[in-house]
Amino acid sequence: MEAENHTEGLEFLLLGLSEDLEQQPILFGLFLPMYLVTVLGNLLIILTISSDSHLHTPMYFFLSNLSFVDICFEKPILFGLFLPMYLVTVLGNLLIILTISSDSHLHTPMYFFLSNLSFVDICFVSTTIPKMLVNIQTHSRDICYMGCLTQVYFFMIFAGLDNLLLTVMAYDRFVAICHPLHYTVIMNPRLCVLLVLICWLIIFSASLLHILLMRRLTFSTGTEIPHFFCELALILKVAQSDTFINNIVLYVATALLCVFPVTGILYSYSQIVSSLLRMSSTASKYKAFSTCGSHLCVVSLFYGTGLGVYLSSSVTHSSQGRPIASVMYTVVTPMLNPFIYTLRNKDVKGALGRLLSRAVSCP
């Protein structure tokens, strides 16, 4: 194929998870009901066990963990799951935002950052999944040049915001546990808004730089991308022109936007652990650590799945391994975040219960 020196009318081919288009609707129709039955059944078991004190025994504890593992086992490998997963992600995070905004007890820095994280998660998953669902239904794998460029841009923005917001939330927990008497003074509303705006400014600038550098590249018409969405690293690999500067900027930006946030999170939690060890009361330790337990779970899930993507592609050298692994941090992580913060947080569960009660009581 000859290289194009212009981008008008240029299209890429997203190969997705399976290159056999005839199998996609069959798989979708087959696995969708299986997935719904699996998730709802296992969630029902988990909720039943957690809500009934008579079932708080070792046997049912192990059963609830088995049900959770069964749910997680189904998600990354069944192709037909994306539609319900997308809907659950959007509705779950919207419910978190609505719950926080409607309950004055949750108008605190921690829940302000959580509502921002939920908004970013909705945008994050909406950047990739709707286009893939359209391609499935239309039996098309095409995406225009500007569409691909737009997808790359917003994917970098919302993935980066997830990263930085988790760091800000770790700092918030550090101040709350290590400096509780000065928490309201330090984490005042002005600082909270400023921290979120700084996150947006940093990611917006970094993403815009990548897009401007990408605009000078040339591609062949019908270039195939071995993924279900346009990812910058893969786009650079299929470019026809020199990508040396692009790769340097990508490596530097990735290093900076990973090293500094991870360092900030590790420092915050090292100080938190140190503060917990100095507490004499076991009840005080548990109460203090419980406030950051949900955040720690989300951080582990986000960085663990992100690391798994690159390990899977670098170790196996398989073109199919990367897309499947990417499902974990592009879809599964944003979907699980509302459940983690709801099931592990008494304040959110209480506010959610009050919200649902008001909704039911309304004529």
Coordinates of C-alpha atoms in Angstrom, one line a residue:
M1 CA 0.0 0.0 0.0
E2 CA 1.3 3.4 -0.9
A3 CA 1.7 6.0 1.8
E4 CA -0.8 8.9 1.8
N5 CA 0.6 12.5 2.3
H6 CA -2.9 13.7 3.2
T7 CA -5.4 12.6 5.8
E8 CA -8.7 13.5 4.0
G9 CA -10.8 10.3 3.6
L10 CA -8.2 8.2 5.5
E11 CA -9.6 5.3 7.4
F12 CA -8.2 2.7 9.8
L13 CA -9.4 -0.8 10.4
L14 CA -9.9 -1.8 14.1
L15 CA -9.4 -5.6 14.2
G16 CA -11.1 -5.9 17.6
L17 CA -11.1 -9.1 19.6
S18 CA -12.0 -11.4 16.8
E19 CA -11.4 -11.0 13.0
D20 CA -14.3 -13.3 12.1
L21 CA -17.2 -10.9 11.6
E22 CA -19.7 -13.7 11.1
Q23 CA -19.1 -15.0 14.6
Q24 CA -19.6 -11.7 16.4
P25 CA -23.4 -11.5 16.5
I26 CA -23.6 -15.2 17.4
L27 CA -21.2 -14.7 20.3
F28 CA -23.0 -11.6 21.4
G29 CA -26.4 -13.3 21.5
L30 CA -25.0 -16.4 23.2
F31 CA -23.0 -14.8 25.9
L32 CA -25.2 -11.8 26.8
P33 CA -27.9 -13.9 28.6
M34 CA -25.2 -16.1 30.1
Y35 CA -23.4 -13.1 31.4
L36 CA -26.5 -11.5 32.9
V37 CA -27.5 -14.7 34.7
T38 CA -23.9 -15.2 36.0
V39 CA -23.5 -11.7 37.3
L40 CA -27.0 -11.3 38.8
G41 CA -26.9 -14.7 40.4
N42 CA -23.5 -14.3 42.0
L43 CA -24.3 -10.7 43.0
L44 CA -27.4 -11.9 44.7
I45 CA -25.4 -14.5 46.7
I46 CA -22.9 -11.8 47.7
L47 CA -25.6 -9.3 48.8
T48 CA -27.5 -12.0 50.6
I49 CA -24.5 -13.1 52.6
S50 CA -23.3 -9.6 53.4
S51 CA -26.7 -8.4 54.6
D52 CA -27.6 -11.4 56.8
S53 CA -25.6 -11.7 60.0
H54 CA -26.6 -15.4 60.3
L55 CA -24.5 -16.1 57.2
H56 CA -21.3 -14.4 58.6
T57 CA -19.6 -17.8 58.9
P58 CA -16.4 -19.1 57.3
M59 CA -18.4 -21.3 54.9
Y60 CA -20.4 -18.4 53.5
F61 CA -17.4 -16.1 53.6
F62 CA -15.7 -18.5 51.2
L63 CA -18.9 -18.8 49.1
S64 CA -19.2 -15.1 48.7
N65 CA -15.5 -14.9 47.6
L66 CA -16.2 -17.7 45.1
S67 CA -19.1 -15.8 43.7
F68 CA -17.0 -12.7 43.3
V69 CA -14.3 -14.7 41.5
D70 CA -16.9 -16.2 39.2
I71 CA -18.1 -12.8 38.2
C72 CA -14.6 -11.5 37.5
F73 CA -13.8 -14.7 35.6
E74 CA -16.6 -14.1 33.1
K75 CA -15.9 -10.5 32.4
P76 CA -12.6 -10.2 30.5
I77 CA -13.0 -13.3 28.3
L78 CA -16.6 -13.2 26.9
F79 CA -16.9 -10.9 23.9
G80 CA -20.6 -10.3 24.2
L81 CA -20.4 -8.6 27.6
F82 CA -19.5 -5.1 26.5
L83 CA -23.0 -3.7 26.2
P84 CA -24.2 -4.6 29.7
M85 CA -20.8 -3.8 31.2
Y86 CA -21.0 -0.3 29.6
L87 CA -24.5 0.2 30.9
V88 CA -23.6 -0.9 34.4
T89 CA -20.6 1.4 34.3
V90 CA -22.5 4.5 33.2
L91 CA -25.5 3.9 35.5
G92 CA -23.4 2.9 38.5
N93 CA -21.2 6.0 38.3
L94 CA -24.1 8.2 37.6
L95 CA -25.8 6.8 40.7
I96 CA -22.6 7.6 42.7
I97 CA -22.6 11.2 41.4
L98 CA -26.4 11.7 42.1
T99 CA -26.0 10.2 45.6
I100 CA -23.2 12.5 46.6
S101 CA -24.7 15.6 45.1
S102 CA -28.1 15.0 46.8
D103 CA -26.8 14.2 50.3
S104 CA -25.3 17.1 52.3
H105 CA -23.5 14.6 54.6
L106 CA -21.3 13.7 51.7
H107 CA -20.3 17.2 50.7
T108 CA -16.7 16.6 51.9
P109 CA -13.4 16.6 50.0
M110 CA -13.2 12.8 49.8
Y111 CA -16.6 12.5 48.1
F112 CA -16.0 15.6 46.0
F113 CA -13.0 13.8 44.5
L114 CA -15.0 10.5 44.2
S115 CA -17.8 12.2 42.2
N116 CA -15.1 13.6 39.9
L117 CA -13.6 10.2 39.5
S118 CA -17.1 8.7 38.7
F119 CA -17.6 11.4 36.0
V120 CA -14.2 10.7 34.5
D121 CA -14.9 6.9 34.5
I122 CA -18.1 7.5 32.6
C123 CA -16.3 9.6 30.0
F124 CA -13.4 7.1 30.0
V125 CA -15.5 4.1 29.1
S126 CA -17.6 6.1 26.6
T127 CA -14.5 7.0 24.6
T128 CA -14.0 3.4 23.4
I129 CA -17.0 1.1 24.0
P130 CA -19.8 2.8 22.0
K131 CA -17.7 2.9 18.8
M132 CA -16.9 -0.8 19.3
L133 CA -20.6 -1.7 19.8
V134 CA -21.5 0.2 16.6
N135 CA -18.9 -1.7 14.7
I136 CA -20.3 -5.0 16.0
Q137 CA -23.8 -4.2 15.0
T138 CA -22.9 -2.8 11.6
H139 CA -20.3 -5.5 10.8
S140 CA -17.8 -2.6 10.1
R141 CA -14.3 -2.1 11.4
D142 CA -13.7 1.3 9.9
I143 CA -12.9 4.4 11.8
C144 CA -12.0 7.7 10.0
Y145 CA -8.8 9.5 10.6
M146 CA -10.4 12.3 12.6
G147 CA -12.4 9.9 14.6
C148 CA -9.3 7.9 15.5
L149 CA -7.5 11.1 16.4
T150 CA -10.4 12.2 18.6
Q151 CA -10.5 8.8 20.3
V152 CA -6.8 8.9 21.0
Y153 CA -7.1 12.4 22.5
F154 CA -10.0 11.7 24.8
F155 CA -8.7 8.3 25.8
M156 CA -5.4 9.9 27.0
I157 CA -7.3 12.7 28.8
F158 CA -9.6 10.4 30.8
A159 CA -7.0 7.7 31.5
G160 CA -4.6 10.4 32.7
L161 CA -7.3 12.0 34.8
D162 CA -8.0 8.7 36.5
N163 CA -4.4 8.4 37.3
L164 CA -4.0 11.9 38.8
L165 CA -7.3 11.9 40.7
L166 CA -6.3 8.7 42.4
T167 CA -3.2 10.5 43.5
V168 CA -5.2 13.5 44.8
M169 CA -7.5 11.1 46.7
A170 CA -4.5 9.4 48.3
Y171 CA -3.3 12.9 49.5
D172 CA -6.7 13.6 50.9
R173 CA -6.6 10.4 52.9
F174 CA -3.1 11.2 54.1
V175 CA -4.2 14.6 55.4
A176 CA -7.3 13.1 57.0
I177 CA -5.5 10.4 58.9
C178 CA -2.1 12.0 59.6
H179 CA -3.4 15.5 60.3
P180 CA -7.0 15.1 61.4
L181 CA -7.1 18.3 63.4
H182 CA -6.1 20.4 60.5
Y183 CA -8.0 18.5 57.8
T184 CA -10.8 21.0 57.2
V185 CA -8.3 23.9 57.1
I186 CA -5.9 22.1 54.6
M187 CA -8.5 20.5 52.4
N188 CA -10.7 23.6 52.0
P189 CA -13.1 23.8 49.0
R190 CA -10.8 26.2 47.2
L191 CA -7.8 23.8 47.3
C192 CA -10.0 20.8 46.3
V193 CA -11.3 22.7 43.2
L194 CA -7.7 23.9 42.4
L195 CA -6.3 20.3 42.6
V196 CA -8.9 19.0 40.1
L197 CA -8.3 22.0 37.8
I198 CA -4.6 21.3 37.9
C199 CA -5.2 17.7 37.0
W200 CA -7.3 18.7 34.0
L201 CA -4.7 21.3 32.9
I202 CA -1.8 18.9 33.0
I203 CA -3.6 16.1 31.1
F204 CA -5.1 18.5 28.6
S205 CA -1.7 19.9 27.8
A206 CA 0.1 16.5 27.5
S207 CA -2.7 15.1 25.3
L208 CA -2.8 18.1 23.0
L209 CA 1.0 17.8 22.5
H210 CA 0.6 14.2 21.4
I211 CA -2.2 15.1 19.0
L212 CA -0.2 18.0 17.4
L213 CA 2.8 15.7 16.9
M214 CA 0.5 13.0 15.5
R215 CA -1.0 15.4 12.9
R216 CA 2.3 15.5 11.0
L217 CA 2.4 11.7 10.5
T218 CA 1.3 10.0 7.3
F219 CA -0.6 6.6 7.1
S220 CA -1.6 4.2 4.4
T221 CA -5.3 3.9 3.5
G222 CA -6.9 0.9 5.2
T223 CA -4.2 0.6 7.9
E224 CA -5.1 -2.2 10.3
I225 CA -4.9 -1.6 14.0
P226 CA -4.8 -4.8 16.2
H227 CA -7.1 -3.4 18.8
F228 CA -10.7 -2.5 19.5
F229 CA -9.9 1.2 19.8
C230 CA -7.3 3.7 18.6
E231 CA -4.3 3.5 21.1
L232 CA -1.5 6.0 20.6
A233 CA 1.3 3.4 20.9
L234 CA -0.2 1.2 18.2
I235 CA -1.0 4.1 15.9
L236 CA 2.7 5.1 16.0
K237 CA 3.7 1.6 15.0
V238 CA 1.6 1.7 11.8
A239 CA 2.6 5.2 10.7
Q240 CA 4.5 5.5 7.4
S241 CA 6.6 8.5 8.5
D242 CA 9.3 8.9 11.1
T243 CA 7.9 8.6 14.6
F244 CA 11.1 9.1 16.6
I245 CA 10.0 12.4 18.2
N246 CA 6.5 11.0 18.9
N247 CA 8.0 8.0 20.7
I248 CA 10.4 10.0 22.7
V249 CA 7.5 12.3 23.9
L250 CA 5.3 9.3 24.6
Y251 CA 7.9 7.6 26.7
V252 CA 8.8 10.8 28.6
A253 CA 5.2 11.7 29.2
T254 CA 4.2 8.1 30.3
A255 CA 7.2 8.0 32.7
L256 CA 6.4 11.3 34.3
L257 CA 2.6 10.7 34.5
C258 CA 3.2 7.3 36.0
V259 CA 6.3 7.8 38.3
F260 CA 5.1 11.0 40.0
P261 CA 1.5 9.8 40.8
V262 CA 2.7 6.4 41.9
T263 CA 5.3 8.0 44.1
G264 CA 2.7 10.3 45.6
I265 CA 0.4 7.4 46.3
L266 CA 3.2 5.3 47.8
Y267 CA 4.4 8.2 50.0
S268 CA 0.9 9.0 51.2
Y269 CA 0.2 5.4 52.2
S270 CA 3.6 5.0 53.8
Q271 CA 2.8 8.0 56.0
I272 CA -0.7 6.5 56.7
V273 CA 0.8 3.2 57.7
S274 CA 3.3 4.9 59.9
S275 CA 0.6 6.9 61.6
L276 CA -1.5 3.8 62.1
L277 CA 1.4 2.0 63.8
R278 CA 1.7 4.8 66.3
M279 CA -2.0 4.4 67.3
S280 CA -2.4 2.3 70.5
S281 CA -6.1 1.5 70.1
T282 CA -7.0 -1.3 67.6
A283 CA -10.4 0.3 67.1
S284 CA -8.8 3.6 66.1
K285 CA -6.5 1.8 63.7
Y286 CA -9.5 0.0 62.0
K287 CA -11.6 3.1 61.9
A288 CA -8.7 5.2 60.3
F289 CA -7.8 2.5 57.8
S290 CA -11.4 1.8 56.8
T291 CA -11.6 5.3 55.4
C292 CA -9.0 4.5 52.8
G293 CA -9.8 0.9 52.2
S294 CA -12.0 1.5 49.1
H295 CA -9.4 3.9 47.6
L296 CA -6.7 1.3 48.1
C297 CA -8.8 -1.3 46.3
V298 CA -9.4 1.0 43.3
V299 CA -5.7 2.0 43.1
S300 CA -4.6 -1.7 43.1
L301 CA -7.2 -2.5 40.5
F302 CA -6.3 0.4 38.2
Y303 CA -2.5 0.0 38.3
G304 CA -2.7 -3.8 38.5
T305 CA -4.8 -4.1 35.3
G306 CA -2.8 -1.4 33.5
L307 CA 0.4 -3.2 34.3
G308 CA -1.2 -6.4 33.1
V309 CA -1.9 -5.0 29.7
Y310 CA 1.8 -4.2 29.0
L311 CA 3.1 -7.4 30.6
S312 CA 0.7 -9.5 28.5
S313 CA 1.7 -7.8 25.2
S314 CA 5.4 -7.8 26.0
V315 CA 5.6 -11.4 27.3
T316 CA 3.3 -13.2 24.9
H317 CA 4.0 -11.0 21.8
S318 CA 0.4 -11.8 20.8
S319 CA -1.7 -9.3 18.8
Q320 CA -4.8 -10.8 20.6
G321 CA -3.4 -10.6 24.1
R322 CA -3.3 -6.8 24.3
P323 CA -6.9 -6.1 23.4
I324 CA -8.2 -8.7 25.8
A325 CA -6.0 -7.5 28.6
S326 CA -7.1 -3.9 27.8
V327 CA -10.7 -4.8 28.6
M328 CA -9.7 -5.0 32.3
Y329 CA -8.6 -1.4 32.7
T330 CA -10.8 0.3 30.0
V331 CA -14.1 -1.4 31.0
V332 CA -13.9 -3.6 34.1
T333 CA -12.1 -1.2 36.4
P334 CA -14.6 1.8 35.8
M335 CA -17.4 -0.7 36.2
L336 CA -16.3 -2.1 39.5
N337 CA -15.4 1.3 41.1
P338 CA -19.0 2.1 42.1
F339 CA -19.5 -1.3 43.6
I340 CA -16.2 -1.0 45.6
Y341 CA -17.1 2.4 47.0
T342 CA -20.7 1.5 47.7
L343 CA -20.3 -2.0 49.3
R344 CA -17.3 -0.9 51.4
N345 CA -18.5 2.5 52.5
K346 CA -21.3 2.9 55.1
D347 CA -21.8 6.6 54.4
V348 CA -22.4 6.0 50.7
K349 CA -24.6 3.0 51.4
G350 CA -26.6 5.1 53.9
A351 CA -26.9 8.0 51.5
L352 CA -27.9 5.6 48.6
G353 CA -30.6 4.1 50.8
R354 CA -32.0 7.5 51.7
L355 CA -31.9 8.5 48.0
L356 CA -33.8 5.3 47.0
S357 CA -36.3 5.8 49.8
R358 CA -37.1 9.3 48.6
A359 CA -37.4 8.1 45.0
V360 CA -39.8 5.3 46.1
S361 CA -41.9 7.6 48.3
C362 CA -42.3 10.2 45.6
P363 CA -45.8 10.0 44.1

